[in-house]
Coordinates of C-alpha atoms in Angstrom, one line a residue:
Chain A
M1 CA 91.6 199.8 132.1
N2 CA 88.8 202.3 132.0
Q3 CA 87.6 203.7 128.7
F4 CA 89.7 206.8 128.6
S5 CA 93.0 205.3 129.4
E6 CA 92.2 202.6 126.8
L7 CA 91.5 205.3 124.2
T8 CA 94.8 207.0 125.2
W9 CA 96.7 203.8 124.8
Q10 CA 95.0 203.1 121.5
G11 CA 95.5 206.6 120.1
L12 CA 99.1 207.1 121.2
W13 CA 100.6 203.8 120.6
K14 CA 98.6 200.6 119.9
N15 CA 96.5 202.0 117.0
N16 CA 98.5 205.1 116.2
P17 CA 97.0 206.6 113.1
G18 CA 100.4 207.6 111.6
L19 CA 102.4 204.5 112.6
V20 CA 100.0 201.6 112.7
Q21 CA 96.9 202.6 110.6
L22 CA 99.3 204.4 108.2
L23 CA 96.4 206.8 107.4
G24 CA 96.8 210.4 106.3
L25 CA 100.1 209.6 104.5
C26 CA 99.6 212.6 102.1
P27 CA 100.0 215.3 104.8
L28 CA 102.3 213.1 106.7
L29 CA 104.8 213.0 103.8
A30 CA 104.1 216.3 102.1
V31 CA 104.0 219.0 104.9
T32 CA 106.6 217.7 107.3
T33 CA 109.6 219.5 105.8
T34 CA 110.0 221.7 108.9
L35 CA 108.9 221.4 112.5
T36 CA 106.8 224.6 112.2
N37 CA 104.8 223.2 109.2
A38 CA 104.3 219.9 111.1
L39 CA 103.0 221.9 114.2
G40 CA 100.6 223.9 112.1
M41 CA 99.2 220.8 110.4
S42 CA 99.0 219.1 113.9
V43 CA 96.9 222.0 115.3
A44 CA 94.6 222.0 112.3
T45 CA 94.1 218.3 112.3
I46 CA 93.3 218.1 116.0
L47 CA 90.8 221.0 115.8
V48 CA 89.0 219.3 112.9
M49 CA 89.0 215.9 114.5
V50 CA 87.6 217.1 117.9
G51 CA 85.0 219.3 116.1
S52 CA 83.7 216.7 113.7
N53 CA 83.7 213.9 116.3
I54 CA 81.6 216.1 118.7
T55 CA 79.2 217.1 115.9
V56 CA 78.8 213.7 114.5
S57 CA 78.3 212.2 118.0
L58 CA 75.6 214.8 118.7
V59 CA 73.6 214.3 115.7
R60 CA 74.2 210.5 115.3
Q61 CA 70.6 209.6 116.0
W62 CA 69.3 211.5 113.0
I63 CA 71.8 210.5 110.3
P64 CA 70.2 207.9 108.0
R65 CA 72.7 205.0 107.7
E66 CA 72.5 204.9 103.9
I67 CA 73.8 208.4 103.3
R68 CA 76.0 208.7 106.4
I69 CA 79.3 209.1 104.5
P70 CA 78.3 212.2 102.5
I71 CA 76.9 213.9 105.7
F72 CA 80.2 213.1 107.5
V73 CA 82.2 214.6 104.7
M74 CA 80.1 217.7 104.7
I75 CA 80.5 218.2 108.4
I76 CA 84.3 217.6 108.2
A77 CA 84.4 220.0 105.3
G78 CA 82.6 222.7 107.3
F79 CA 85.2 222.4 110.1
V80 CA 88.1 222.4 107.6
T81 CA 86.8 225.6 106.1
C82 CA 86.6 227.2 109.6
V83 CA 90.2 226.1 110.4
Q84 CA 91.4 227.3 107.0
L85 CA 89.8 230.8 107.5
L86 CA 91.3 231.0 111.0
F87 CA 94.8 230.2 109.6
N88 CA 94.2 232.7 106.9
A89 CA 93.4 235.3 109.5
Y90 CA 95.9 234.7 112.2
A91 CA 98.8 232.8 110.6
Y92 CA 99.0 233.9 107.1
G93 CA 102.6 232.9 106.5
L94 CA 101.8 229.4 107.6
Y95 CA 98.6 229.4 105.6
Q96 CA 100.7 230.1 102.5
S97 CA 103.3 227.5 103.3
L98 CA 100.9 224.7 104.0
G99 CA 99.1 225.6 100.7
I100 CA 96.8 223.0 99.3
F101 CA 97.4 220.6 102.1
L102 CA 95.2 222.7 104.5
P103 CA 92.0 222.3 102.5
L104 CA 93.0 218.7 101.7
I105 CA 92.5 217.8 105.4
V106 CA 88.9 217.0 104.3
T107 CA 90.2 213.9 102.5
N108 CA 92.3 212.8 105.5
C109 CA 91.2 209.2 106.1
I110 CA 92.0 209.5 109.8
I111 CA 89.2 211.9 110.3
I112 CA 86.5 210.1 108.4
G113 CA 87.8 206.9 110.0
R114 CA 87.3 208.0 113.5
V115 CA 84.0 209.6 112.8
E116 CA 82.7 206.4 111.2
A117 CA 84.3 203.9 113.6
F118 CA 83.8 205.8 116.9
A119 CA 81.8 209.1 116.9
S120 CA 78.8 207.7 115.1
K121 CA 78.5 204.9 117.8
N122 CA 79.4 206.6 121.0
A123 CA 78.4 209.5 123.3
V124 CA 79.8 213.0 123.0
I125 CA 82.5 213.1 125.7
P126 CA 84.3 209.9 124.7
S127 CA 84.0 210.9 121.0
A128 CA 85.6 214.3 121.8
Y129 CA 88.3 212.6 123.7
D130 CA 88.9 210.0 121.0
G131 CA 89.2 212.7 118.3
F132 CA 91.6 214.6 120.5
I133 CA 93.9 211.7 121.4
M134 CA 93.9 210.3 117.9
G135 CA 94.8 213.7 116.7
V136 CA 97.6 213.9 119.3
G137 CA 98.9 210.5 118.2
F138 CA 99.0 211.6 114.6
S139 CA 100.6 214.9 115.6
L140 CA 103.4 213.2 117.5
V141 CA 104.3 211.4 114.3
L142 CA 104.1 214.6 112.3
L143 CA 106.3 216.5 114.7
L144 CA 108.9 213.7 115.0
L145 CA 109.1 213.4 111.2
G146 CA 109.2 217.2 110.8
A147 CA 112.0 217.6 113.4
V148 CA 114.1 214.8 111.9
R149 CA 113.7 216.1 108.4
E150 CA 114.3 219.7 109.4
I151 CA 117.6 218.8 111.2
L152 CA 119.0 216.6 108.6
G153 CA 117.7 218.6 105.7
Q154 CA 118.6 222.1 106.6
G155 CA 120.3 221.8 110.0
T156 CA 117.8 223.9 111.9
L157 CA 114.9 223.5 114.2
F158 CA 111.8 225.7 114.4
D159 CA 112.7 227.6 111.3
G160 CA 109.9 230.0 110.5
A161 CA 108.2 229.5 113.8
D162 CA 107.2 233.2 113.8
L163 CA 104.8 232.3 110.9
L164 CA 102.7 230.3 113.3
L165 CA 103.2 231.9 116.7
G166 CA 103.9 235.5 116.1
D167 CA 107.0 237.6 115.9
W168 CA 108.4 236.7 119.3
A169 CA 108.8 233.1 118.2
S170 CA 111.7 233.8 115.9
I171 CA 114.0 233.4 118.9
L172 CA 113.0 229.7 119.0
R173 CA 114.9 229.0 115.9
I174 CA 117.9 226.8 116.7
E175 CA 120.7 226.3 114.1
F176 CA 122.6 223.1 114.6
I177 CA 124.9 223.0 111.7
E178 CA 125.2 225.7 108.9
F179 CA 124.7 223.9 105.7
E180 CA 126.2 225.4 102.5
Q181 CA 123.2 223.8 100.6
S182 CA 120.2 222.2 102.1
F183 CA 120.1 218.4 101.7
L184 CA 117.3 218.4 99.1
F185 CA 116.6 214.7 99.2
I186 CA 115.4 214.8 102.8
M187 CA 113.2 217.8 102.0
L188 CA 111.6 216.1 99.1
P189 CA 108.9 213.3 99.4
P190 CA 111.4 210.4 98.9
G191 CA 113.3 211.5 102.0
A192 CA 110.0 211.6 103.9
F193 CA 109.3 208.0 102.8
V194 CA 112.8 206.9 104.0
A195 CA 112.4 208.7 107.3
L196 CA 108.9 207.4 108.0
G197 CA 110.2 203.9 107.2
L198 CA 113.0 204.2 109.8
I199 CA 110.5 205.6 112.3
L200 CA 108.2 202.6 111.6
A201 CA 111.2 200.3 112.1
L202 CA 112.0 202.0 115.4
K203 CA 108.4 201.7 116.6
N204 CA 108.2 198.0 115.8
S205 CA 111.5 197.3 117.5
L206 CA 110.3 199.1 120.7
N207 CA 106.8 197.6 120.5
A208 CA 107.2 194.5 122.6
K209 CA 109.0 196.5 125.4
V210 CA 106.4 199.2 125.5
E211 CA 103.4 196.9 125.4
A212 CA 105.0 194.9 128.3
A213 CA 105.4 198.0 130.3
V214 CA 101.9 199.4 129.7
V215 CA 99.6 196.5 129.5
P216 CA 99.2 194.6 132.7
V217 CA 100.4 191.1 132.3
Q218 CA 97.4 188.8 131.8
I219 CA 97.8 185.1 132.5
I220 CA 96.5 183.3 129.6
E221 CA 96.1 179.6 130.1
K222 CA 97.6 177.6 127.3
P223 CA 95.0 175.4 125.8
E224 CA 95.9 171.7 125.6
R225 CA 97.1 170.8 122.2
A226 CA 94.2 169.5 120.3
R227 CA 94.5 166.3 118.4
I228 CA 93.5 166.9 114.8
N229 CA 93.4 163.4 113.3
K230 CA 91.4 161.0 115.3
V231 CA 93.1 158.0 116.3
S232 CA 90.7 155.1 116.9
Chain B
M1 CA 142.3 162.3 90.4
F2 CA 138.9 163.5 91.7
L3 CA 136.1 161.7 89.9
S4 CA 132.7 163.5 90.1
V5 CA 129.8 161.1 90.0
S6 CA 127.1 163.8 90.3
P7 CA 124.5 164.4 87.6
S8 CA 125.4 166.9 84.8
P9 CA 126.7 169.6 84.4
H10 CA 130.1 168.1 85.2
R11 CA 132.2 171.1 84.2
V12 CA 131.4 174.0 86.6
G13 CA 132.9 177.4 86.7
H14 CA 134.8 178.3 89.8
A15 CA 133.9 182.0 89.8
N16 CA 133.0 183.3 93.2
V17 CA 131.6 186.7 94.2
S18 CA 134.9 188.0 95.4
A19 CA 136.8 187.2 92.2
V20 CA 134.0 188.6 90.0
M21 CA 133.9 191.8 92.0
R22 CA 137.7 192.1 91.9
N23 CA 137.8 191.6 88.2
V24 CA 135.2 194.3 87.5
A25 CA 137.1 196.6 89.7
L26 CA 140.4 195.8 87.9
A27 CA 138.7 196.3 84.5
T28 CA 137.8 200.0 85.5
L29 CA 141.6 200.7 85.7
P30 CA 142.1 201.9 82.1
G31 CA 139.1 204.2 82.4
V32 CA 140.3 205.5 85.8
A33 CA 143.7 206.1 84.4
T34 CA 142.3 208.1 81.6
L35 CA 140.1 210.1 83.9
F36 CA 143.3 210.8 86.0
F37 CA 145.1 211.8 82.9
F38 CA 142.5 214.4 81.9
F39 CA 141.2 215.6 85.3
G40 CA 144.1 215.1 87.7
Y41 CA 144.5 213.8 91.2
G42 CA 141.0 214.7 92.3
V43 CA 139.7 211.6 90.6
L44 CA 142.0 209.3 92.6
I45 CA 141.3 211.2 95.8
Q46 CA 137.5 210.8 95.3
I47 CA 137.8 207.1 94.6
V48 CA 140.0 206.4 97.7
L49 CA 137.5 208.4 99.8
C50 CA 134.5 206.6 98.4
V51 CA 136.1 203.1 98.8
L52 CA 137.2 203.8 102.4
T53 CA 133.7 205.1 103.3
A54 CA 132.1 202.1 101.7
M55 CA 134.3 199.6 103.6
L56 CA 133.7 201.5 106.9
T57 CA 129.9 201.9 106.5
E58 CA 129.6 198.2 105.4
A59 CA 131.6 197.1 108.4
F60 CA 129.5 199.3 110.7
I61 CA 126.2 198.1 109.4
L62 CA 127.2 194.5 109.4
K63 CA 128.1 194.9 113.1
V64 CA 124.7 196.5 113.8
R65 CA 123.1 193.5 112.0
K66 CA 125.2 191.1 113.9
R67 CA 126.7 189.6 110.8
A68 CA 130.3 188.3 110.2
I69 CA 132.2 191.3 109.2
T70 CA 135.4 190.2 107.6
P71 CA 134.0 187.4 105.3
I72 CA 131.4 189.7 103.9
L73 CA 133.8 192.6 103.5
K74 CA 136.1 190.2 101.5
D75 CA 133.5 189.7 98.9
N76 CA 134.6 193.1 97.4
S77 CA 131.0 194.2 96.7
A78 CA 131.4 197.3 99.0
L79 CA 134.7 198.1 97.4
L80 CA 133.1 198.0 94.0
T81 CA 130.1 200.2 95.0
G82 CA 132.5 202.7 96.5
L83 CA 134.7 202.5 93.3
L84 CA 131.9 203.0 90.9
L85 CA 130.5 205.9 92.9
G86 CA 133.9 207.4 93.2
I87 CA 134.3 207.4 89.5
S88 CA 131.0 209.1 88.9
I89 CA 131.5 212.0 91.4
P90 CA 133.1 215.2 90.0
P91 CA 136.8 215.3 91.0
L92 CA 136.5 218.6 92.9
A93 CA 133.3 217.9 94.7
P94 CA 133.6 218.5 98.5
W95 CA 134.5 215.4 100.6
W96 CA 131.1 215.2 102.4
I97 CA 129.4 214.6 99.0
A98 CA 131.3 211.4 98.6
V99 CA 130.6 210.3 102.3
I100 CA 126.9 211.0 102.1
G101 CA 126.5 209.3 98.7
V102 CA 128.4 206.2 99.6
A103 CA 126.8 205.8 103.1
F104 CA 123.4 206.1 101.6
A105 CA 124.2 203.6 98.8
V106 CA 125.6 201.0 101.3
I107 CA 123.1 201.5 104.1
V108 CA 119.8 202.3 102.5
A109 CA 120.1 200.9 98.9
K110 CA 122.1 197.7 99.8
Q111 CA 121.9 196.6 103.5
L112 CA 118.4 197.7 104.4
Y113 CA 117.2 195.6 101.5
G114 CA 119.1 192.6 103.0
G115 CA 122.6 192.9 101.7
L116 CA 124.3 191.8 98.5
G117 CA 121.9 189.9 96.3
F118 CA 118.8 191.2 97.7
N119 CA 119.0 194.8 96.5
L120 CA 116.4 195.9 93.9
F121 CA 118.3 198.9 92.7
N122 CA 121.9 199.4 91.8
P123 CA 123.4 200.8 95.1
A124 CA 126.0 203.0 93.4
M125 CA 123.4 204.6 91.2
I126 CA 121.0 205.2 94.1
G127 CA 123.8 207.0 95.8
Y128 CA 124.5 209.0 92.7
V129 CA 120.9 210.0 92.2
V130 CA 120.4 211.0 95.8
L131 CA 123.5 213.2 95.4
L132 CA 122.4 214.6 92.1
I133 CA 118.9 215.7 93.2
S134 CA 120.2 216.9 96.6
F135 CA 123.3 218.9 95.4
P136 CA 122.8 219.5 91.7
V137 CA 125.4 222.3 91.6
A138 CA 128.3 220.4 93.2
M139 CA 127.4 217.2 91.3
T140 CA 127.5 218.8 87.9
N141 CA 130.7 220.8 88.5
W142 CA 133.0 218.8 86.3
P143 CA 136.3 220.6 85.6
V144 CA 137.5 221.0 82.1
P145 CA 140.3 218.6 80.8
F146 CA 143.8 219.7 81.6
E147 CA 144.6 220.7 78.0
I148 CA 142.3 223.6 78.0
S149 CA 142.2 224.3 81.8
Q150 CA 143.7 227.6 83.0
Y151 CA 145.2 226.2 86.2
Q152 CA 147.5 223.2 86.4
L153 CA 146.9 221.7 89.9
S154 CA 149.2 219.8 92.1
F155 CA 148.1 216.8 94.3
F156 CA 147.9 219.1 97.3
D157 CA 145.8 221.7 95.5
H158 CA 143.2 219.0 94.7
L159 CA 143.3 217.7 98.3
S160 CA 142.8 221.1 99.8
A161 CA 140.0 221.9 97.3
I162 CA 138.1 218.7 98.2
F163 CA 138.5 219.1 101.9
T164 CA 138.3 222.9 102.4
G165 CA 136.8 224.2 99.1
V166 CA 139.8 226.4 98.2
T167 CA 143.3 225.5 97.0
S168 CA 146.4 226.6 99.0
G169 CA 146.6 229.5 96.5
G170 CA 143.1 230.6 97.5
L171 CA 141.3 229.6 94.3
T172 CA 137.7 228.4 94.7
V173 CA 136.4 225.3 92.9
N174 CA 134.5 227.5 90.5
E175 CA 137.6 229.4 89.5
L176 CA 139.5 226.1 88.9
R177 CA 136.9 225.2 86.3
Q178 CA 137.9 228.0 84.1
T179 CA 139.3 227.4 80.7
V180 CA 142.4 229.1 79.2
D181 CA 140.0 231.9 78.0
G182 CA 138.8 232.5 81.6
V183 CA 135.3 231.0 80.9
T184 CA 133.8 228.4 83.0
M185 CA 132.8 225.4 80.8
A186 CA 130.4 222.6 81.5
T187 CA 130.8 219.0 80.2
P188 CA 130.3 218.4 76.5
L189 CA 126.8 217.0 77.1
D190 CA 125.9 219.9 79.4
S191 CA 127.1 222.6 77.0
L192 CA 125.4 221.1 74.1
K193 CA 122.1 221.0 76.0
T194 CA 122.6 224.7 77.1
D195 CA 123.5 225.9 73.6
L196 CA 120.5 224.2 72.2
T197 CA 118.2 226.0 74.6
L198 CA 120.0 229.3 73.6
G199 CA 119.1 228.7 70.0
L200 CA 122.4 227.5 68.6
T201 CA 122.4 224.5 66.3
S202 CA 124.3 221.5 67.4
S203 CA 127.1 221.9 64.8
E204 CA 127.6 225.5 65.9
S205 CA 127.8 224.3 69.5
Q206 CA 130.4 221.8 68.7
T207 CA 132.9 224.3 67.6
K208 CA 133.6 225.2 71.2
N209 CA 136.9 224.0 72.7
V210 CA 135.2 221.4 75.1
F211 CA 134.5 219.3 72.0
G212 CA 137.2 217.2 70.7
S213 CA 137.8 215.6 67.4
F214 CA 134.8 213.3 67.4
A215 CA 133.0 213.8 70.8
G216 CA 133.8 215.7 73.9
L217 CA 137.5 216.6 74.5
G218 CA 139.0 214.1 77.0
W219 CA 135.6 212.3 77.4
E220 CA 136.0 210.5 74.1
W221 CA 139.2 208.9 75.3
V222 CA 137.6 208.2 78.8
N223 CA 134.8 206.3 77.0
I224 CA 137.2 204.4 74.8
A225 CA 139.2 203.3 77.8
F226 CA 136.0 202.1 79.6
L227 CA 135.1 200.3 76.4
A228 CA 138.5 198.5 76.5
G229 CA 138.1 197.6 80.1
G230 CA 134.5 196.3 79.3
L231 CA 135.9 194.2 76.4
W232 CA 138.4 192.6 78.8
L233 CA 135.5 191.7 81.1
L234 CA 133.6 190.1 78.2
K235 CA 136.8 188.1 77.3
L236 CA 137.0 186.9 81.0
R237 CA 133.3 186.0 80.7
V238 CA 132.6 188.0 83.9
I239 CA 129.8 189.7 82.0
R240 CA 127.8 188.6 78.9
W241 CA 127.6 190.6 75.7
H242 CA 123.8 191.0 75.8
I243 CA 123.4 194.0 78.0
P244 CA 126.2 196.3 76.7
V245 CA 125.5 195.5 73.1
A246 CA 121.8 196.2 73.6
V247 CA 122.5 199.5 75.5
I248 CA 125.0 200.7 72.8
A249 CA 122.8 199.5 69.8
S250 CA 119.7 201.0 71.1
L251 CA 121.3 204.4 72.0
M252 CA 122.9 204.5 68.6
F253 CA 119.6 203.5 66.9
F254 CA 117.5 206.2 68.7
S255 CA 120.2 208.9 68.4
F256 CA 120.6 208.1 64.7
I257 CA 116.9 208.5 64.1
G258 CA 116.9 211.8 66.0
Y259 CA 120.0 213.0 64.1
I260 CA 118.5 212.1 60.7
L261 CA 115.2 213.8 61.5
N262 CA 116.6 216.9 63.0
P263 CA 120.4 217.3 62.8
D264 CA 120.5 220.8 64.2
S265 CA 119.1 219.9 67.6
H266 CA 120.7 216.6 68.2
G267 CA 124.2 215.3 68.8
T268 CA 125.6 212.8 66.3
P269 CA 125.3 209.0 67.3
L270 CA 129.0 208.9 67.8
F271 CA 128.9 211.9 70.1
H272 CA 126.2 210.1 72.3
L273 CA 128.2 206.9 72.4
L274 CA 131.4 208.5 73.5
S275 CA 130.1 211.2 75.8
G276 CA 129.4 211.2 79.5
A277 CA 128.9 207.8 81.1
T278 CA 127.8 205.8 78.1
M279 CA 130.6 203.1 78.0
F280 CA 131.1 203.1 81.7
G281 CA 127.4 202.6 82.2
A282 CA 126.9 200.0 79.5
F283 CA 129.7 197.7 80.7
F284 CA 130.1 198.4 84.4
I285 CA 126.8 199.8 85.8
A286 CA 124.0 198.1 83.7
T287 CA 125.6 194.6 83.9
D288 CA 125.4 194.4 87.7
P289 CA 124.3 190.8 88.2
V290 CA 122.0 191.5 91.1
T291 CA 119.8 194.2 89.6
A292 CA 119.9 193.3 85.9
A293 CA 117.5 190.9 84.1
T294 CA 118.6 187.4 84.3
S295 CA 117.7 185.6 81.1
N296 CA 119.4 186.4 77.7
K297 CA 116.3 187.6 76.1
G298 CA 115.5 189.7 79.1
R299 CA 119.0 191.1 79.2
L300 CA 118.6 192.3 75.6
L301 CA 115.2 194.0 76.5
Y302 CA 116.8 195.5 79.7
G303 CA 119.6 197.0 77.6
V304 CA 117.3 198.4 75.0
I305 CA 115.3 200.1 77.7
I306 CA 118.4 201.6 79.2
G307 CA 119.6 202.9 75.8
L308 CA 116.1 204.4 75.0
L309 CA 115.9 206.1 78.3
L310 CA 119.4 207.4 78.1
Y311 CA 118.6 209.0 74.7
V312 CA 115.2 210.4 75.8
I313 CA 116.4 211.9 79.1
R314 CA 119.6 213.4 77.5
N315 CA 117.6 215.1 74.8
Y316 CA 114.3 216.0 76.4
G317 CA 115.0 215.7 80.2
G318 CA 116.3 218.2 82.7
F319 CA 119.7 216.7 83.3
P320 CA 122.6 216.6 80.9
D321 CA 123.5 212.9 81.4
A322 CA 120.9 210.3 82.4
L323 CA 122.7 207.0 83.0
A324 CA 121.8 206.8 86.7
F325 CA 118.1 207.5 86.0
A326 CA 118.0 205.1 83.0
V327 CA 119.5 202.2 85.0
L328 CA 117.3 202.8 88.0
L329 CA 114.2 203.0 85.9
A330 CA 115.2 199.9 84.1
N331 CA 115.8 198.2 87.4
I332 CA 112.2 198.7 88.2
T333 CA 111.2 196.8 85.1
V334 CA 113.4 193.8 85.9
P335 CA 110.8 191.7 87.8
V336 CA 108.4 192.0 84.9
I337 CA 111.0 191.3 82.3
D338 CA 112.2 188.3 84.2
Y339 CA 108.7 187.0 84.6
Y340 CA 107.9 187.2 80.8
S341 CA 111.3 186.1 79.5
K342 CA 111.6 182.8 81.4
P343 CA 113.6 180.4 79.1
T344 CA 111.7 177.3 78.3
T345 CA 113.1 174.2 79.8
Y346 CA 114.7 171.6 77.5
G347 CA 112.1 169.4 75.9
H348 CA 109.2 171.7 76.5
R349 CA 107.1 172.8 73.5
K350 CA 105.3 176.1 73.5

């Protein structure tokens, strides 16, 4: 496996930030009430991750080890501010519906985790790819959770897509069932915890199959059973 | 004659899970009958619906988990969960409320934790709380007792109201809740709470016709009937006295203090004891052997916590009745209570 396919495998499945590292639970649970919110959060997170990974990788030679964390946080905060201003300008409805969770991307552990663990030790191109693919892995979980919660909670999909994609996108809205009242439990954080738990269970039950399909079978010689107590 | 030569104890009880659950279910009968008397066939329809859903969901999830279906269904625990939730749901709530609540209770609150005996929280109350926070309007729509209700409903009116939302005569559930004066009334606890926020004193509020001679109209008799069923359970020694007595005593104590300090903004202790789900909760919900504390000292503390929470949430919380929240919050404390209330073994000195 070359470096890029290894990174892809790590980011999307083996070391998925949402399902395996369980990082960034705050946005994962709080903003996935609808698919549109999840999509907006995904775009924002990927942009910040790619941007901060590239920047940190570029300047990694000049960052003193002792104060690296504050520097990383400042770089990430810079990108988050950019993204926040972009959302404010081009997707104001979504900006309002994401609310505090957009600036809170600064504190998302996935980003500082990738910057610290990968970008500060690797060249620019792999770092950019790592940020991108980890972001995609996180986004897939966000989108899945958003879709499940939106369908179960209010019976629709892509509700409010026009907030993110412009007016034409209101045709994307699909209504599966018309609910008299939305199922509030699913829309509130406890529902997110339950749904995330079920997705985790699903991932774990599929894990063996997927790993067998992706990772080429390596023949590992079984070591001889060592004798622990010496028999003289 | 069979001679046991095992070490003591030589006399063992022969209670099994199935018989215990069956006795608890039977003990709810006086309460259910009283509810039926005051609120009509809807009560029975909800209970049947809930019990059926509970059995079907339990059978389904046991099949998924590859467990033996019939022996586990025969332990009556799913039946009891369905029955307790069915009693708690308002009689005219739409059918899918019962189905969602019971399915959530059995699947998430009970079987995902590992089945009977492993659940941390009371399944019926988890189902109830999920419903209450998801569909607050439908879950607080209790009708008024038949004496002051404007419409007298037949069995088919109830059936049609539950499954379609309107009766055969075209009346919606909200219209069915009107009193003879044409006013929609809430439960006694709910109207007391609303009136207090409107600036009425509690004695002014209690002149309304939903209040009976000493607590809520109808509700006082429902509570007394559940009390009778609970006493029968005590006599059968299915439950012990510690939890119900502690719940009732602490609720009485705290509501007495509140009433003494500020009689205008609190119900009387008797009103609290005989309103809402107090007796039903004290004898049937809080005493669940799986989720309650296990030592006698622990049981007393657990009951006191429930009584205190019941009083605090009823008076200062956002919901009119608080039994489900009180029991679930007390369930969380059970591991700690059990840890600190271990009885000392015979012969040990402290």
